[in-house]
C-alpha atoms as a PDB file:
ATOM      1  CA  MET A   1       0.041  -0.012   0.016  1.00  0.00           C
ATOM      2  CA  SER A   2       1.467   3.611  -0.952  1.00  0.00           C
ATOM      3  CA  HIS A   3       1.499   6.413   1.327  1.00  0.00           C
ATOM      4  CA  GLY A   4      -1.156   7.813  -0.499  1.00  0.00           C
ATOM      5  CA  THR A   5      -3.695   4.874  -0.291  1.00  0.00           C
ATOM      6  CA  TYR A   6      -2.967   4.874   3.288  1.00  0.00           C
ATOM      7  CA  LEU A   7      -4.189   8.589   3.503  1.00  0.00           C
ATOM      8  CA  GLU A   8      -7.173   8.008   1.306  1.00  0.00           C
ATOM      9  CA  ILE A   9      -8.166   5.088   3.628  1.00  0.00           C
ATOM     10  CA  LEU A  10      -8.077   7.571   6.741  1.00  0.00           C
ATOM     11  CA  GLU A  11      -9.963   9.910   4.599  1.00  0.00           C
ATOM     12  CA  LEU A  12     -12.620   7.607   3.628  1.00  0.00           C
ATOM     13  CA  LEU A  13     -13.009   6.295   7.299  1.00  0.00           C
ATOM     14  CA  ALA A  14     -13.392   9.892   8.717  1.00  0.00           C
ATOM     15  CA  LEU A  15     -15.967  10.331   6.290  1.00  0.00           C
ATOM     16  CA  LEU A  16     -17.733   7.294   7.088  1.00  0.00           C
ATOM     17  CA  GLU A  17     -17.564   7.374  10.808  1.00  0.00           C
ATOM     18  CA  LYS A  18     -17.741  11.150  11.226  1.00  0.00           C
ATOM     19  CA  PRO A  19     -15.739  10.928  14.593  1.00  0.00           C
ATOM     20  CA  VAL A  20     -16.433  13.841  17.197  1.00  0.00           C
ATOM     21  CA  GLN A  21     -13.650  13.265  19.355  1.00  0.00           C
ATOM     22  CA  ALA A  22     -10.339  12.303  18.017  1.00  0.00           C
ATOM     23  CA  LEU A  23      -6.692  11.808  19.018  1.00  0.00           C
ATOM     24  CA  GLU A  24      -3.381  11.530  16.885  1.00  0.00           C
ATOM     25  CA  ILE A  25      -0.411  10.235  18.512  1.00  0.00           C
ATOM     26  CA  GLY A  26       2.772  10.524  16.608  1.00  0.00           C
ATOM     27  CA  VAL A  27       2.217  13.786  14.286  1.00  0.00           C
ATOM     28  CA  LEU A  28       5.203  14.430  12.013  1.00  0.00           C
ATOM     29  CA  GLY A  29       3.997  15.371   8.363  1.00  0.00           C
ATOM     30  CA  GLN A  30       0.335  16.120   9.443  1.00  0.00           C
ATOM     31  CA  HIS A  31      -0.504  13.882   6.454  1.00  0.00           C
ATOM     32  CA  SER A  32      -3.087  12.051   8.289  1.00  0.00           C
ATOM     33  CA  ALA A  33      -4.381  14.715  10.568  1.00  0.00           C
ATOM     34  CA  ASP A  34      -5.179  16.613   7.031  1.00  0.00           C
ATOM     35  CA  ALA A  35      -6.584  13.078   6.004  1.00  0.00           C
ATOM     36  CA  LEU A  36      -8.957  13.118   8.879  1.00  0.00           C
ATOM     37  CA  LEU A  37     -10.085  16.677   8.868  1.00  0.00           C
ATOM     38  CA  ARG A  38     -10.857  16.479   4.860  1.00  0.00           C
ATOM     39  CA  GLY A  39     -13.041  13.523   5.664  1.00  0.00           C
ATOM     40  CA  SER A  40     -14.755  14.932   8.940  1.00  0.00           C
ATOM     41  CA  PRO A  41     -14.162  18.866   9.125  1.00  0.00           C
ATOM     42  CA  HIS A  42     -16.006  19.165  12.274  1.00  0.00           C
ATOM     43  CA  THR A  43     -13.989  16.793  14.072  1.00  0.00           C
ATOM     44  CA  CYS A  44     -12.372  18.293  17.484  1.00  0.00           C
ATOM     45  CA  LEU A  45      -8.977  16.816  16.983  1.00  0.00           C
ATOM     46  CA  ARG A  46      -6.103  16.773  19.355  1.00  0.00           C
ATOM     47  CA  LEU A  47      -2.710  16.335  18.156  1.00  0.00           C
ATOM     48  CA  ALA A  48       0.240  14.551  20.263  1.00  0.00           C
ATOM     49  CA  PRO A  49       3.607  14.860  18.280  1.00  0.00           C
ATOM     50  CA  ALA A  50       5.907  12.407  19.234  1.00  0.00           C
ATOM     51  CA  LEU A  51       9.280  13.980  17.883  1.00  0.00           C
ATOM     52  CA  GLY A  52      10.370  17.697  17.206  1.00  0.00           C
ATOM     53  CA  GLY A  53       9.961  18.922  20.536  1.00  0.00           C
ATOM     54  CA  PRO A  54       8.853  22.662  20.970  1.00  0.00           C
ATOM     55  CA  ALA A  55       9.652  23.535  17.400  1.00  0.00           C
ATOM     56  CA  LYS A  56       7.203  20.741  16.018  1.00  0.00           C
ATOM     57  CA  HIS A  57       4.198  21.958  18.588  1.00  0.00           C
ATOM     58  CA  GLN A  58       5.195  25.461  17.273  1.00  0.00           C
ATOM     59  CA  GLU A  59       4.797  24.409  13.498  1.00  0.00           C
ATOM     60  CA  LEU A  60       1.455  22.646  14.225  1.00  0.00           C
ATOM     61  CA  LYS A  61      -0.036  25.344  15.973  1.00  0.00           C
ATOM     62  CA  GLU A  62       0.967  27.810  13.063  1.00  0.00           C
ATOM     63  CA  ARG A  63      -0.367  25.277  10.701  1.00  0.00           C
ATOM     64  CA  TYR A  64      -3.784  24.964  12.206  1.00  0.00           C
ATOM     65  CA  VAL A  65      -4.218  28.314  13.951  1.00  0.00           C
ATOM     66  CA  LEU A  66      -7.533  28.609  11.727  1.00  0.00           C
ATOM     67  CA  HIS A  67      -8.922  25.261  12.786  1.00  0.00           C
ATOM     68  CA  GLU A  68     -10.975  26.139  15.846  1.00  0.00           C
ATOM     69  CA  ARG A  69     -11.372  22.740  16.689  1.00  0.00           C
ATOM     70  CA  VAL A  70      -7.882  21.278  16.473  1.00  0.00           C
ATOM     71  CA  SER A  71      -5.398  21.501  19.360  1.00  0.00           C
ATOM     72  CA  VAL A  72      -1.932  20.608  20.132  1.00  0.00           C
ATOM     73  CA  LEU A  73      -1.050  18.922  23.094  1.00  0.00           C
ATOM     74  CA  GLU A  74       2.073  20.017  24.488  1.00  0.00           C
ATOM     75  CA  GLY A  75       4.218  18.324  27.135  1.00  0.00           C
ATOM     76  CA  SER A  76       2.379  15.008  26.742  1.00  0.00           C
ATOM     77  CA  THR A  77       3.904  11.968  25.558  1.00  0.00           C
ATOM     78  CA  PHE A  78       2.732   8.520  24.651  1.00  0.00           C
ATOM     79  CA  GLU A  79       4.003   7.222  27.965  1.00  0.00           C
ATOM     80  CA  THR A  80       1.681  10.046  30.045  1.00  0.00           C
ATOM     81  CA  LEU A  81      -1.244  11.384  27.764  1.00  0.00           C
ATOM     82  CA  HIS A  82      -3.322   8.570  28.559  1.00  0.00           C
ATOM     83  CA  GLN A  83      -3.165   9.619  32.499  1.00  0.00           C
ATOM     84  CA  GLU A  84      -5.069  12.822  31.398  1.00  0.00           C
ATOM     85  CA  LEU A  85      -7.834  11.272  29.108  1.00  0.00           C
ATOM     86  CA  LYS A  86     -11.346  10.262  30.528  1.00  0.00           C
ATOM     87  CA  ASP A  87     -12.610   6.825  29.763  1.00  0.00           C
ATOM     88  CA  GLU A  88     -14.700   6.185  26.626  1.00  0.00           C
ATOM     89  CA  SER A  89     -13.650  10.001  25.527  1.00  0.00           C
ATOM     90  CA  LEU A  90     -12.531   9.051  22.194  1.00  0.00           C
ATOM     91  CA  ASP A  91     -14.348   8.054  18.807  1.00  0.00           C
ATOM     92  CA  TRP A  92     -10.945   7.892  17.207  1.00  0.00           C
ATOM     93  CA  LEU A  93      -7.487   7.244  18.096  1.00  0.00           C
ATOM     94  CA  HIS A  94      -4.642   7.040  15.359  1.00  0.00           C
ATOM     95  CA  VAL A  95      -1.138   5.859  16.717  1.00  0.00           C
ATOM     96  CA  ASP A  96       1.759   6.185  14.358  1.00  0.00           C
ATOM     97  CA  ILE A  97       4.998   6.497  16.536  1.00  0.00           C
ATOM     98  CA  ALA A  98       7.387   3.643  14.747  1.00  0.00           C
ATOM     99  CA  ASN A  99       5.090   1.375  16.138  1.00  0.00           C
ATOM    100  CA  ASP A 100       6.014  -2.334  17.307  1.00  0.00           C
ATOM    101  CA  GLY A 101       4.627  -4.904  19.193  1.00  0.00           C
ATOM    102  CA  GLU A 102       5.143  -3.146  22.388  1.00  0.00           C
ATOM    103  CA  VAL A 103       3.494   0.078  21.322  1.00  0.00           C
ATOM    104  CA  PHE A 104       0.335  -2.145  20.373  1.00  0.00           C
ATOM    105  CA  ARG A 105       0.280  -3.588  23.522  1.00  0.00           C
ATOM    106  CA  ARG A 106       0.761  -0.335  25.519  1.00  0.00           C
ATOM    107  CA  VAL A 107      -2.203   0.986  23.273  1.00  0.00           C
ATOM    108  CA  LYS A 108      -4.493  -1.974  24.299  1.00  0.00           C
ATOM    109  CA  GLU A 109      -3.481  -1.518  28.030  1.00  0.00           C
ATOM    110  CA  TRP A 110      -3.285   2.454  28.316  1.00  0.00           C
ATOM    111  CA  TYR A 111      -5.704   3.760  25.204  1.00  0.00           C
ATOM    112  CA  TRP A 112      -8.306   1.230  24.884  1.00  0.00           C
ATOM    113  CA  PRO A 113     -10.335   2.421  27.887  1.00  0.00           C
ATOM    114  CA  LYS A 114     -10.261   5.854  26.445  1.00  0.00           C
ATOM    115  CA  VAL A 115     -12.041   4.885  23.357  1.00  0.00           C
ATOM    116  CA  ARG A 116     -15.902   4.646  23.505  1.00  0.00           C
ATOM    117  CA  PRO A 117     -17.365   1.530  22.469  1.00  0.00           C
ATOM    118  CA  GLY A 118     -17.966   1.588  18.861  1.00  0.00           C
ATOM    119  CA  GLY A 119     -14.759   3.751  18.253  1.00  0.00           C
ATOM    120  CA  LEU A 120     -11.903   3.192  16.049  1.00  0.00           C
ATOM    121  CA  VAL A 121      -8.496   2.655  16.557  1.00  0.00           C
ATOM    122  CA  LEU A 122      -6.115   2.765  13.872  1.00  0.00           C
ATOM    123  CA  LEU A 123      -2.357   1.617  14.068  1.00  0.00           C
ATOM    124  CA  GLU A 124       0.429   2.088  11.610  1.00  0.00           C
ATOM    125  CA  GLY A 125       1.778  -1.226  11.164  1.00  0.00           C
ATOM    126  CA  GLY A 126       0.474  -4.944  11.496  1.00  0.00           C
ATOM    127  CA  SER A 127       1.788  -6.779   8.298  1.00  0.00           C
ATOM    128  CA  GLU A 128       4.418  -9.311   8.338  1.00  0.00           C
ATOM    129  CA  ALA A 129       6.391  -7.146   5.807  1.00  0.00           C
ATOM    130  CA  ARG A 130       6.125  -4.105   8.163  1.00  0.00           C
ATOM    131  CA  ASP A 131       7.805  -6.435  10.946  1.00  0.00           C
ATOM    132  CA  ARG A 132      10.818  -6.623   8.449  1.00  0.00           C
ATOM    133  CA  VAL A 133      11.678  -3.393   7.850  1.00  0.00           C
ATOM    134  CA  SER A 134      15.045  -2.696   8.922  1.00  0.00           C
ATOM    135  CA  TRP A 135      14.786  -0.600  11.546  1.00  0.00           C
ATOM    136  CA  MET A 136      12.408  -3.279  13.385  1.00  0.00           C
ATOM    137  CA  THR A 137      15.283  -6.051  12.828  1.00  0.00           C
ATOM    138  CA  ASP A 138      18.144  -3.914  13.408  1.00  0.00           C
ATOM    139  CA  PHE A 139      17.058  -2.552  16.548  1.00  0.00           C
ATOM    140  CA  GLY A 140      15.483  -5.733  17.718  1.00  0.00           C
ATOM    141  CA  LYS A 141      11.912  -4.380  17.937  1.00  0.00           C
ATOM    142  CA  THR A 142       9.157  -6.267  19.150  1.00  0.00           C
ATOM    143  CA  PRO A 143       7.254  -7.859  16.045  1.00  0.00           C
ATOM    144  CA  ILE A 144       3.684  -6.898  15.801  1.00  0.00           C
ATOM    145  CA  VAL A 145       2.182  -9.723  13.924  1.00  0.00           C
ATOM    146  CA  PRO A 146       2.764 -12.199  16.851  1.00  0.00           C
ATOM    147  CA  VAL A 147       0.758 -10.283  19.498  1.00  0.00           C
ATOM    148  CA  LEU A 148      -1.812  -8.477  17.323  1.00  0.00           C
ATOM    149  CA  TRP A 149      -4.466 -11.142  17.062  1.00  0.00           C
ATOM    150  CA  ARG A 150      -4.324 -11.735  21.039  1.00  0.00           C
ATOM    151  CA  LEU A 151      -4.480  -8.111  21.564  1.00  0.00           C
ATOM    152  CA  PHE A 152      -7.121  -7.289  18.879  1.00  0.00           C
ATOM    153  CA  PRO A 153      -8.886 -10.509  17.640  1.00  0.00           C
ATOM    154  CA  GLY A 154     -11.205  -8.437  15.372  1.00  0.00           C
ATOM    155  CA  ALA A 155      -8.537  -6.352  13.749  1.00  0.00           C
ATOM    156  CA  LYS A 156      -8.126  -5.842  10.315  1.00  0.00           C
ATOM    157  CA  THR A 157      -4.634  -5.163   8.659  1.00  0.00           C
ATOM    158  CA  ILE A 158      -4.702  -3.446   5.266  1.00  0.00           C
ATOM    159  CA  GLY A 159      -1.192  -3.367   3.119  1.00  0.00           C
ATOM    160  CA  LYS A 160       2.127  -4.371   3.751  1.00  0.00           C
ATOM    161  CA  VAL A 161       4.565  -1.101   4.226  1.00  0.00           C
ATOM    162  CA  PRO A 162       3.290   0.929   5.580  1.00  0.00           C
ATOM    163  CA  ALA A 163       0.406  -1.279   6.869  1.00  0.00           C
ATOM    164  CA  LEU A 164      -2.818   0.183   8.555  1.00  0.00           C
ATOM    165  CA  THR A 165      -4.302  -1.967  11.135  1.00  0.00           C
ATOM    166  CA  ILE A 166      -7.895  -0.929  11.935  1.00  0.00           C
ATOM    167  CA  THR A 167     -10.382  -2.447  14.660  1.00  0.00           C
ATOM    168  CA  ARG A 168     -13.316  -1.254  16.452  1.00  0.00           C
ATOM    169  CA  LYS A 169     -14.072  -1.413  20.231  1.00  0.00           C
END
């Protein structure tokens, strides 16, 4: 699956689902956030960049200054943000932070309770080809495929690299 197809899928899902409260963790190029907003322009979107520090936060604030329903979360990390969220407060969660099996495990443990029943969880990764990309093997990252079906038994993974895993709570 190409990066463009990945974004088209996100936009189509947003159009069909019309999430009211969405959280994107791992905002780098803003492409997936833009796809969500194209598909569902009335969504309240919170962005939590995983990389880039204060400069990235400022860049996102400037980019979305005219989007009154977009907020950039400062000082929050993947490891701490879940503590700030109310249970069942999200309709849509998209996580793209160099995902590996441990990230999928933490999403299930920390973020799954934050998604309302019927809400969507979208995770980059989940294919065997994605588990074999160089940074996964070179750095000994935990493969996703062996833990995916145990954590999210009804999930569907689309594509190879990038791959997109989609599941409904």
